[in-house]
Short mmCIF file of C-alpha atoms and ligand atoms in Angstrom, two decimals:
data_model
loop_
_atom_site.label_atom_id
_atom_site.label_comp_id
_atom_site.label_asym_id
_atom_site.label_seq_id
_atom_site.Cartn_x
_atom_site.Cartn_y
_atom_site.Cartn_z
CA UNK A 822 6.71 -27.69 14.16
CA UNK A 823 4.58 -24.54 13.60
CA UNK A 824 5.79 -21.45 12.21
CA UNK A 825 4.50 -17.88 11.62
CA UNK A 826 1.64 -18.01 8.96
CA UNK A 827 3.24 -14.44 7.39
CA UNK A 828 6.19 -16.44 6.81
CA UNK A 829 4.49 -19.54 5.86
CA UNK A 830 2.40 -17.42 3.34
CA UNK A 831 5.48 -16.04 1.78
CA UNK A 832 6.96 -17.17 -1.56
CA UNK A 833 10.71 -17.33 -2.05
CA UNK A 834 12.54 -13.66 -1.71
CA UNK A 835 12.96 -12.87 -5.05
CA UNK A 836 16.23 -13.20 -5.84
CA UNK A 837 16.87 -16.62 -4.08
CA UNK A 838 14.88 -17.38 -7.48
CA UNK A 839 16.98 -15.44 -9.62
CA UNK A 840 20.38 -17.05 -8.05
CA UNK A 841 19.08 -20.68 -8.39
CA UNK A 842 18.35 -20.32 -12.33
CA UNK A 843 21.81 -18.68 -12.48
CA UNK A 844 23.03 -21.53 -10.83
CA UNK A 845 21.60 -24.15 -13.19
CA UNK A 846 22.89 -21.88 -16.46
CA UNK A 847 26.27 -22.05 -15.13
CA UNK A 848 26.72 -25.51 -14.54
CA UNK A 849 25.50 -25.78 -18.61
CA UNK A 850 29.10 -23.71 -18.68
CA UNK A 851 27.25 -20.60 -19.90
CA UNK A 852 29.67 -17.40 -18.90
CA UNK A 853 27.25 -15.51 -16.36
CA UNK A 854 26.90 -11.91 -17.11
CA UNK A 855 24.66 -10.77 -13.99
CA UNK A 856 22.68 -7.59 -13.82
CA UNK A 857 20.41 -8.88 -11.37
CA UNK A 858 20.88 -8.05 -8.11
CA UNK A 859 21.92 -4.20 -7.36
CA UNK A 860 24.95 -5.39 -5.35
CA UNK A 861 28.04 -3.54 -6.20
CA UNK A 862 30.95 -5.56 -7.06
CA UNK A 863 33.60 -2.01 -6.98
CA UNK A 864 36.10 -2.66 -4.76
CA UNK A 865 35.70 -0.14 -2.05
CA UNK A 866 38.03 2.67 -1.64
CA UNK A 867 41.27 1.92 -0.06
CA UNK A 868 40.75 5.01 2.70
CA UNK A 869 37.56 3.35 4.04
CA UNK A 870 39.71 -0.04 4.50
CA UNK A 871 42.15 1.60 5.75
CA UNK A 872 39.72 2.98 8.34
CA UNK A 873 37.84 -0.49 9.26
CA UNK A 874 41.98 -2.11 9.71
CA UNK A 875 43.27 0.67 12.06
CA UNK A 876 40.28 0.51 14.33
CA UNK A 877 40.17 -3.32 14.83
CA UNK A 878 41.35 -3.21 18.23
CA UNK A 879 42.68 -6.42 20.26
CA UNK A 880 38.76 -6.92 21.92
CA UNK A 881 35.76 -5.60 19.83
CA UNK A 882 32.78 -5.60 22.35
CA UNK A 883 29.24 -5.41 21.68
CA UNK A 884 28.56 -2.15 19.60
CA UNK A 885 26.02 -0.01 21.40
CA UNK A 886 22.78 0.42 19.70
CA UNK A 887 22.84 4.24 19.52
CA UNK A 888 26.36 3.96 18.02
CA UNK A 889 29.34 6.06 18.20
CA UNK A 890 28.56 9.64 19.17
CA UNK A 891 31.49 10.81 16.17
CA UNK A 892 29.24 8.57 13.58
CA UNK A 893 26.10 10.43 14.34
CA UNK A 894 28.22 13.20 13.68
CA UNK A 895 29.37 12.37 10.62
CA UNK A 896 25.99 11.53 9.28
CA UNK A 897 24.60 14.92 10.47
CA UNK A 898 27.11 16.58 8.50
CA UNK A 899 27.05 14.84 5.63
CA UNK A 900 23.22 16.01 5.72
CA UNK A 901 23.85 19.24 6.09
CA UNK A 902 26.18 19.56 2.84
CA UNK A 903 24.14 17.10 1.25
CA UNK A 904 21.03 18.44 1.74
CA UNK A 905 21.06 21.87 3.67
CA UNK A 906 19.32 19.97 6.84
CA UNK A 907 20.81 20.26 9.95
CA UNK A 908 20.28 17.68 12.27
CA UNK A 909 20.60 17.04 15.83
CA UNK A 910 23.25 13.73 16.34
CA UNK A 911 21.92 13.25 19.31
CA UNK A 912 18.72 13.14 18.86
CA UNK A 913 17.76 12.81 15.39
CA UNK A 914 20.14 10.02 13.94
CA UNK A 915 20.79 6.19 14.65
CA UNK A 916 23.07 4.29 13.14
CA UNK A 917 21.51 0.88 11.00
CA UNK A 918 22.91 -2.51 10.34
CA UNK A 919 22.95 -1.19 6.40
CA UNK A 920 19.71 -0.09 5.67
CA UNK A 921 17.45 -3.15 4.96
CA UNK A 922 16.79 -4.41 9.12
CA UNK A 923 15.68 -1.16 9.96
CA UNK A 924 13.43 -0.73 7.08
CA UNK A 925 12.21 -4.30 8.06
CA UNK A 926 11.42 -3.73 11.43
CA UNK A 927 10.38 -0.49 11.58
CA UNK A 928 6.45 -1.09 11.31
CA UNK A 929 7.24 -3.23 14.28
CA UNK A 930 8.58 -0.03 16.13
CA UNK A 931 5.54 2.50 15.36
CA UNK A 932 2.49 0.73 14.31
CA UNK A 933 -0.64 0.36 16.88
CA UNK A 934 -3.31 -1.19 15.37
CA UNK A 935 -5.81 -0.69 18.68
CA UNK A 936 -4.98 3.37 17.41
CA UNK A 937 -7.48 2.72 13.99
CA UNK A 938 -4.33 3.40 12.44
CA UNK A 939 -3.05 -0.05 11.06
CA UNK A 940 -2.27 0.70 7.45
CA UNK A 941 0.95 0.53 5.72
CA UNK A 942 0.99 1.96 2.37
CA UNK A 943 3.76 0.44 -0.16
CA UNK A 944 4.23 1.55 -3.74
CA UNK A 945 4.51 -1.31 -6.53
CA UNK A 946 6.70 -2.17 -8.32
CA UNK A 947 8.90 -1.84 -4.90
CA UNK A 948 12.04 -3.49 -2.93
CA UNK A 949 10.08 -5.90 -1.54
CA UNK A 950 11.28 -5.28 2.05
CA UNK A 951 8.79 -2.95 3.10
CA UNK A 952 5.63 -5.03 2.84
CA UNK A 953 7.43 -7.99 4.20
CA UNK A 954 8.11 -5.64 7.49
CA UNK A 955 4.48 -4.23 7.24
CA UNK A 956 3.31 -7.94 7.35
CA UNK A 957 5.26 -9.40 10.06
CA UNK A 958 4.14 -6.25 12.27
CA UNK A 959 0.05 -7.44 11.38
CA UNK A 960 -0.83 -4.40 9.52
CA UNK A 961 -2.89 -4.05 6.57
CA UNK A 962 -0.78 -3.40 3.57
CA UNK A 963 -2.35 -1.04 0.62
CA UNK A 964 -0.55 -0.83 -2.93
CA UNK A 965 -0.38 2.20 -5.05
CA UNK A 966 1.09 1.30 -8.33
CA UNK A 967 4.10 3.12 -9.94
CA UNK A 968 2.78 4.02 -13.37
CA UNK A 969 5.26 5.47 -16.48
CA UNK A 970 2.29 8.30 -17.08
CA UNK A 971 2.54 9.24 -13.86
CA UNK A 972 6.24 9.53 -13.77
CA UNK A 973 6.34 6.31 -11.34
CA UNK A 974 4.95 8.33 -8.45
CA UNK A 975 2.29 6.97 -6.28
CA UNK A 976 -1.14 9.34 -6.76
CA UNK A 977 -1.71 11.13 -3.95
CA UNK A 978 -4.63 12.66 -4.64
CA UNK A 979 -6.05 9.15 -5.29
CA UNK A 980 -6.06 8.02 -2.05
CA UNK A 981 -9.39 8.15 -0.14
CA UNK A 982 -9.73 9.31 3.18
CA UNK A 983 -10.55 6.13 4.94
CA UNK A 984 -7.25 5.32 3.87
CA UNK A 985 -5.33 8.56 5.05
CA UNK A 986 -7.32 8.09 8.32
CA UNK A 987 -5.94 4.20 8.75
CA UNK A 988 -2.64 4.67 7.75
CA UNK A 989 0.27 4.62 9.93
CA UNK A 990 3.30 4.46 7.01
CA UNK A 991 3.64 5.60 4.01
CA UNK A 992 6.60 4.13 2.30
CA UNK A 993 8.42 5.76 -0.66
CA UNK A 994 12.00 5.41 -2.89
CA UNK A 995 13.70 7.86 -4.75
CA UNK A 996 15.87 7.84 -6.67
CA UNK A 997 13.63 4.99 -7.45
CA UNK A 998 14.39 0.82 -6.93
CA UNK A 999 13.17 -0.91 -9.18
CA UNK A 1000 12.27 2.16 -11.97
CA UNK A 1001 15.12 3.88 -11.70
CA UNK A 1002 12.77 7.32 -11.65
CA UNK A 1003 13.46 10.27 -9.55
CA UNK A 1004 10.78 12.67 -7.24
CA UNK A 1005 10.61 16.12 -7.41
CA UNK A 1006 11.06 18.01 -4.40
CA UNK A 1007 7.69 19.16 -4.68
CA UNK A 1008 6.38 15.61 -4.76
CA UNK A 1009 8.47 15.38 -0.87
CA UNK A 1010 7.12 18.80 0.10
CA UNK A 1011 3.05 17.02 -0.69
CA UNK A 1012 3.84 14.11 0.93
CA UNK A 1013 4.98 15.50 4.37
CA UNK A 1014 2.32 18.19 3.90
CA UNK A 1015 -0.65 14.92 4.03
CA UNK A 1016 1.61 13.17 7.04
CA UNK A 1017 0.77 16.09 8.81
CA UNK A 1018 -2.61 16.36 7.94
CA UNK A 1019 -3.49 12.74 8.38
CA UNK A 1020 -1.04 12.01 11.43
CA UNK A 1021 1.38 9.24 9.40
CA UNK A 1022 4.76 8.65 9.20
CA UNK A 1023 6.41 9.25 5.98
CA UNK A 1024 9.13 6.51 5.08
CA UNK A 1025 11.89 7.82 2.47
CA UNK A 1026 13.94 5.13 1.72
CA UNK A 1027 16.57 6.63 0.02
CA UNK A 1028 19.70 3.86 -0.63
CA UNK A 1029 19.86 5.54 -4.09
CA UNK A 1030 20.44 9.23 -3.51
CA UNK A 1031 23.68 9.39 -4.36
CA UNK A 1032 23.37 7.84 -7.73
CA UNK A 1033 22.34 10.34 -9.73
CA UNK A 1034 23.56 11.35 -13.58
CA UNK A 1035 22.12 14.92 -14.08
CA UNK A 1036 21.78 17.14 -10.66
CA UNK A 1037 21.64 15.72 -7.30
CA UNK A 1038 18.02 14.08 -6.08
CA UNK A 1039 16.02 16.21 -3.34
CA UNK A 1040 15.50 14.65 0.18
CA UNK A 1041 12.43 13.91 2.14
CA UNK A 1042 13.90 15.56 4.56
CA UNK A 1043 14.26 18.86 2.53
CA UNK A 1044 10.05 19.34 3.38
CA UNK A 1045 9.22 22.66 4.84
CA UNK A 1046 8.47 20.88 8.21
CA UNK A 1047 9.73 17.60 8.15
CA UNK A 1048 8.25 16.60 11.76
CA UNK A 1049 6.73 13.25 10.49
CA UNK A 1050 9.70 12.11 7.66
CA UNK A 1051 11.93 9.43 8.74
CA UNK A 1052 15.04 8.81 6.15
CA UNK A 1053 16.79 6.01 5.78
CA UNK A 1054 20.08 5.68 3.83
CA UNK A 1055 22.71 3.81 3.16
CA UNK A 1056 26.74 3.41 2.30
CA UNK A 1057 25.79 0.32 0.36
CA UNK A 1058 25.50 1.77 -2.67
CA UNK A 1059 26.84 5.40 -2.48
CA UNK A 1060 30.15 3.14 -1.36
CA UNK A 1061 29.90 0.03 -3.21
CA UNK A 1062 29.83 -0.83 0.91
CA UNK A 1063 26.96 -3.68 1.01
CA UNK A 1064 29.01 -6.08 2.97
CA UNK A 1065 29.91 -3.77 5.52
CA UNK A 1066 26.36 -3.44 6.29
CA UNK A 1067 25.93 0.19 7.71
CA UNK A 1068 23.75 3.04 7.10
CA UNK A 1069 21.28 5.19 9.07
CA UNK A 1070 17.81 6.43 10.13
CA UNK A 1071 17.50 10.27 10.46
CA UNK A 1072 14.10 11.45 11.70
CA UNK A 1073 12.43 14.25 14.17
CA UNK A 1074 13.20 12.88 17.28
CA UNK A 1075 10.28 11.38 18.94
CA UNK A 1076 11.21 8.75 16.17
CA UNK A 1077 15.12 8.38 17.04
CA UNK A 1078 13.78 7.82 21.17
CA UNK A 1079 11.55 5.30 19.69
CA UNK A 1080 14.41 3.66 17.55
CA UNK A 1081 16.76 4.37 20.37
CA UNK A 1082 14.65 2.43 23.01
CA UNK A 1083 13.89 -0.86 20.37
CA UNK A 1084 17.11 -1.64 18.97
CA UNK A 1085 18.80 -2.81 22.06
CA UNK A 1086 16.79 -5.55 21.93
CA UNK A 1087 17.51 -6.50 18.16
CA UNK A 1088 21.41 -6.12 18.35
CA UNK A 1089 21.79 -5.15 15.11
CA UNK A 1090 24.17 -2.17 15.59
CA UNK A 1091 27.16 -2.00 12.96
CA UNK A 1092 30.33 -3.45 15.13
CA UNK A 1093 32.64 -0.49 16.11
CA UNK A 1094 35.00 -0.81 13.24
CA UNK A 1095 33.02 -0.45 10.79
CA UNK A 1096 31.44 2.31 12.28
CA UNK A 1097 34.99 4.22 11.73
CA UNK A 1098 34.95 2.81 8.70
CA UNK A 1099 31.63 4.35 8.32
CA UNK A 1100 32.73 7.56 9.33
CA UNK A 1101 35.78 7.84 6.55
CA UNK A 1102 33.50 7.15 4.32
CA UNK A 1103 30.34 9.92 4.86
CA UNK A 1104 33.43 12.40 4.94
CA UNK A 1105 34.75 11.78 1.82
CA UNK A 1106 32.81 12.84 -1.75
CA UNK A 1107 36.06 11.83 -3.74
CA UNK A 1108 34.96 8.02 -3.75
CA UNK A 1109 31.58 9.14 -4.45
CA UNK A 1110 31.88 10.86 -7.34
CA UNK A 1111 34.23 8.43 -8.72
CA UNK A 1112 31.45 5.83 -8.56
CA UNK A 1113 28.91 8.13 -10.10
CA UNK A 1114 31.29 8.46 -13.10
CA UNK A 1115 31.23 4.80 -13.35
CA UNK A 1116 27.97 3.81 -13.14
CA UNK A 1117 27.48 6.88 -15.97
CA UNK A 1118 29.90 4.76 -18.17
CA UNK A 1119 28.36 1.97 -18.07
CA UNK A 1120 25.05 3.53 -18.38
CA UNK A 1121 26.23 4.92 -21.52
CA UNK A 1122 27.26 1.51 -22.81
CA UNK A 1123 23.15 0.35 -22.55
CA UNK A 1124 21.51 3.03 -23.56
CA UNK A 1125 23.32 3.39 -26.98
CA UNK A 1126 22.83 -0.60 -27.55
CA UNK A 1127 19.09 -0.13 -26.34
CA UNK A 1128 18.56 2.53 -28.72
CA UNK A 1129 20.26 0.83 -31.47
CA UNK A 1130 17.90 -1.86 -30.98
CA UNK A 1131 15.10 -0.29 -30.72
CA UNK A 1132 14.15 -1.09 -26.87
CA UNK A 1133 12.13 1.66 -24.58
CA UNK A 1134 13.45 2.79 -21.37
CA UNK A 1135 11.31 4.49 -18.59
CA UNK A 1136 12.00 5.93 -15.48
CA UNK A 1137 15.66 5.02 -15.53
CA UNK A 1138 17.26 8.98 -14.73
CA UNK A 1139 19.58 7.72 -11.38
CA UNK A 1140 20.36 4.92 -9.53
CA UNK A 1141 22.51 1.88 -10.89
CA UNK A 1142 19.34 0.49 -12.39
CA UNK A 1143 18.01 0.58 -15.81
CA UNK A 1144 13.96 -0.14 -16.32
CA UNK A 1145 13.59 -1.58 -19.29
CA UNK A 1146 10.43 -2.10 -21.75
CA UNK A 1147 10.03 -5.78 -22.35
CA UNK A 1148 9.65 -6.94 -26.35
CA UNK A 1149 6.24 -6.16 -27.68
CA UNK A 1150 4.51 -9.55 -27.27
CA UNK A 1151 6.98 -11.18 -24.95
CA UNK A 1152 6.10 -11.01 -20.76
CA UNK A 1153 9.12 -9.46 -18.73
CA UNK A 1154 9.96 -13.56 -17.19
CA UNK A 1155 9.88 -14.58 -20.81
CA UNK A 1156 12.14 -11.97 -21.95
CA UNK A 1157 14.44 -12.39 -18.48
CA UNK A 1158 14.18 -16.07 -19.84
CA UNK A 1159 15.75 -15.44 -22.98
CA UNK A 1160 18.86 -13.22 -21.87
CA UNK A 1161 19.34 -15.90 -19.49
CA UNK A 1162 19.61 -18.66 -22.15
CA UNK A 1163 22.63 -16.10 -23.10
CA UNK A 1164 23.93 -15.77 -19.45
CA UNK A 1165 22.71 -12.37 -19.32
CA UNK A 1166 20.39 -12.18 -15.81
CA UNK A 1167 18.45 -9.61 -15.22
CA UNK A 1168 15.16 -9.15 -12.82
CA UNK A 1169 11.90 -9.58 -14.31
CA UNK A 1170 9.46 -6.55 -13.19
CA UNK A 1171 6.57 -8.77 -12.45
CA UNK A 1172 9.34 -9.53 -9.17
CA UNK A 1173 8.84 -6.46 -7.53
CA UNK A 1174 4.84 -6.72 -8.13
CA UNK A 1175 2.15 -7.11 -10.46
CA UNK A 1176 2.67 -3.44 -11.76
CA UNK A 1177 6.11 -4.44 -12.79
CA UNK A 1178 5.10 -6.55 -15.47
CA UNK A 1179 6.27 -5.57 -18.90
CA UNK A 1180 9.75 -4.33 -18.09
CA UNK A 1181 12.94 -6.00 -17.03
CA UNK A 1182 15.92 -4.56 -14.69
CA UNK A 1183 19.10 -4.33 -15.44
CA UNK A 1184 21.24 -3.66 -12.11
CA UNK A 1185 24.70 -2.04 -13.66
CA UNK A 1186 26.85 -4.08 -11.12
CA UNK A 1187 29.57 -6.48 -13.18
CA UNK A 1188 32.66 -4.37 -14.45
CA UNK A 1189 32.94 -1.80 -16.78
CA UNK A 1190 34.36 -4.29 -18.95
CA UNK A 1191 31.88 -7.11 -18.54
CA UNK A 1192 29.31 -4.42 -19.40
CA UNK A 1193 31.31 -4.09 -22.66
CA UNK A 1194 31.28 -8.01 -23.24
CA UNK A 1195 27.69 -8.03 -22.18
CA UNK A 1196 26.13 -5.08 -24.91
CA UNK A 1197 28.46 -6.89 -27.65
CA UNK A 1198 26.90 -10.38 -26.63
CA UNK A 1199 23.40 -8.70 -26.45
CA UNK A 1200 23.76 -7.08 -29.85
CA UNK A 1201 22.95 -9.86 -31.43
CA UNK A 1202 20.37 -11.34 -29.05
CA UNK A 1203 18.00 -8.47 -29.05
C1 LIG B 959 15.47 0.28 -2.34
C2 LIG B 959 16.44 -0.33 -1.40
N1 LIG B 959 16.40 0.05 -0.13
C3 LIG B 959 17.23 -0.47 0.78
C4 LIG B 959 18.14 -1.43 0.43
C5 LIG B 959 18.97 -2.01 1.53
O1 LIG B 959 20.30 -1.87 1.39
P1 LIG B 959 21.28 -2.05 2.63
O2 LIG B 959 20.60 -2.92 3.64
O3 LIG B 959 22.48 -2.67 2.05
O4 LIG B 959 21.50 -0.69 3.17
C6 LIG B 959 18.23 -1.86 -0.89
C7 LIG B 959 19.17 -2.92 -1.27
O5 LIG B 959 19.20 -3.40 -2.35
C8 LIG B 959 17.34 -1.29 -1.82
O6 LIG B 959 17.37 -1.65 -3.11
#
């Protein structure tokens, strides 16, 4: 049997890794405390149930890709009191099977390498989604490291014009997965400034925007002419909703035809009730906030145990995630290594690239009270 050399050439995803040695600890009968993948375990609010169990119907047919026009709706307005942008639901927002697909495929949608522009620029550390995408769609994938000086923002005044003329993508997180650090909205404003410039697509991937501790993150889509910045976000986390799978793309809308004319031929629409579901949920801030006040409990929790013992965060401001210096002396898998031995996982940095090494992530998913179990069990392991 043959199979795709990109796939052949790939190692195991991450956190297939991180599940296996989890695995193995647990059968020694080690209690598992695990920070390692950023999926929520919070129940999700009873009003966005509710919504899913009234609109299961007696048939559910196939969803269509462009997805209910009241969704698109939704979404639209939740941008414009989220960010002041107002959008057009028809023609500037798609619903996504949760975020990850559409990030996935969307070099597959836009890239034409026969153009000169085959490039798709990923930052590193990163979610490693985006070069996996770039890959599969043959382009040429270019790093730009995420440095602590530089506040974990690419340098975009380091990139040399034979790049800016090849690339096609430009992919970027904030609030920031892995770091945890957050862009300025003069950092966005740059960014779709050079897109212009250089004809590329800015991608904002922004899953984390609505975990935030001090004032709410600034969009990509705030830029002064947003024309070539396509957002994609997510209820996963801003709703604990990861298993509903269901978030969106919102982009000018030569983009959202693009998008609009592809995905019939994926099928990866969200079904119809949880699109309603969907649609409680972008309406309601209550939950929201709720969840914010969590994740800043449990934040709380780390950082006085980290600072008690003496170990350095950076980036770290929002999301659930906290980046974490690794031990002098000790590599961030040795260090992972050794909170495992304690049932403590957490993600090496070295997983999300090369320029990860020397930190670990902690992903601030068990319970507010296994986080309490977990900092008294670590106080006497760090
Ligand atoms: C940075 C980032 N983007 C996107 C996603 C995708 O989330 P979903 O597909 O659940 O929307 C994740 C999930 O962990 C993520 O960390």
């Amino acid at each position: 049997m043959h199979v795709s050399p990109v796939l052949a050439a790939q190692t195991t995803y991450p956190f297939v890794r991180i599940e296996e040695a989890k695995r193995r600890k647990a059968a020694e009968g080690v209690r598992i405390f695990d920070f390692g993948m950023g999926d929520p375990r919070e129940p999700t609010d009873p009003l966005i149930k509710r919504a899913l169990v009234n609109a299961l119907d007696e048939a559910t047919g196939y969803p269509a890709a462009v997805g209910l026009p009241e969704l698109r709706v939704a979404v639209a307005e939740w941008c414009e009191r989220r960010f002041g942008v107002r959008l057009d639901p028809e023609r500037e927002v798609i619903p996504t099977y949760g975020s990850k697909e559409a990030i996935f495929l969307f070099a597959q949608v836009v890239l034409d390498a026969s153009s000169g522009k085959d490039v798709v620029v990923i930052p590193e550390p990163a979610y490693p989604v985006y070069e996996r995408g770039a890959l599969f769609a043959a382009a040429d994938v270019h790093t730009l490291p995420l440095l602590a000086e530089h506040g974990f923002l690419p340098d975009l005044e380091a990139v040399d014009d034979e790049t800016w003329s090849r690339t096609a993508i430009f992919w970027v997180c904030y609030p920031n997965n892995p770091t945890g650090a957050v862009a300025p909205a003069a950092f966005h404003e740059r960014l779709a400034e050079l897109s212009l410039e250089h004809d590329f697509l800015v991608c904002s991937d922004e899953a984390y925007s609505e975990l935030w501790f001090d004032q709410p993150p600034a969009s990509a889509l705030q830029a002064a002419d947003r024309t070539n910045v396509v957002v994609f976000n997510t209820l996963s986390k801003r709703s604990s909703m990861t298993g509903y799978r269901c978030g969106f793309v919102a982009a000018d809308a030569r983009v959202i035809e693009s998008l609009r004319k592809f995905r019939p031929s994926v099928g990866t629409a969200p079904q119809v009730f949880v699109q309603r579901a969907a649609i409680a949920a972008w309406r309601d801030e209550e939950h929201v906030e709720r969840n914010r006040a969590l994740y800043a409990r449990k934040r709380a929790l780390f950082l006085d145990l980290f600072e008690r013992k003496g170990l350095a965060l950076a980036g770290s401001e929002a999301t659930m995630y906290l980046w974490v210096e690794a031990p002098e002396g000790e590599t961030s898998e040795r260090f992972a290594e050794r909170l495992l031995a304690h049932g403590v996982v957490v993600a090496p940095g070295s997983f999300f690239g090369a320029a990860g090494e020397g930190y670990v992530r902690f992903a601030l998913v068990p319970t507010e009270e296994e986080c309490a179990e977990a900092t008294a069990l670590l106080e006497d392991v760090l």
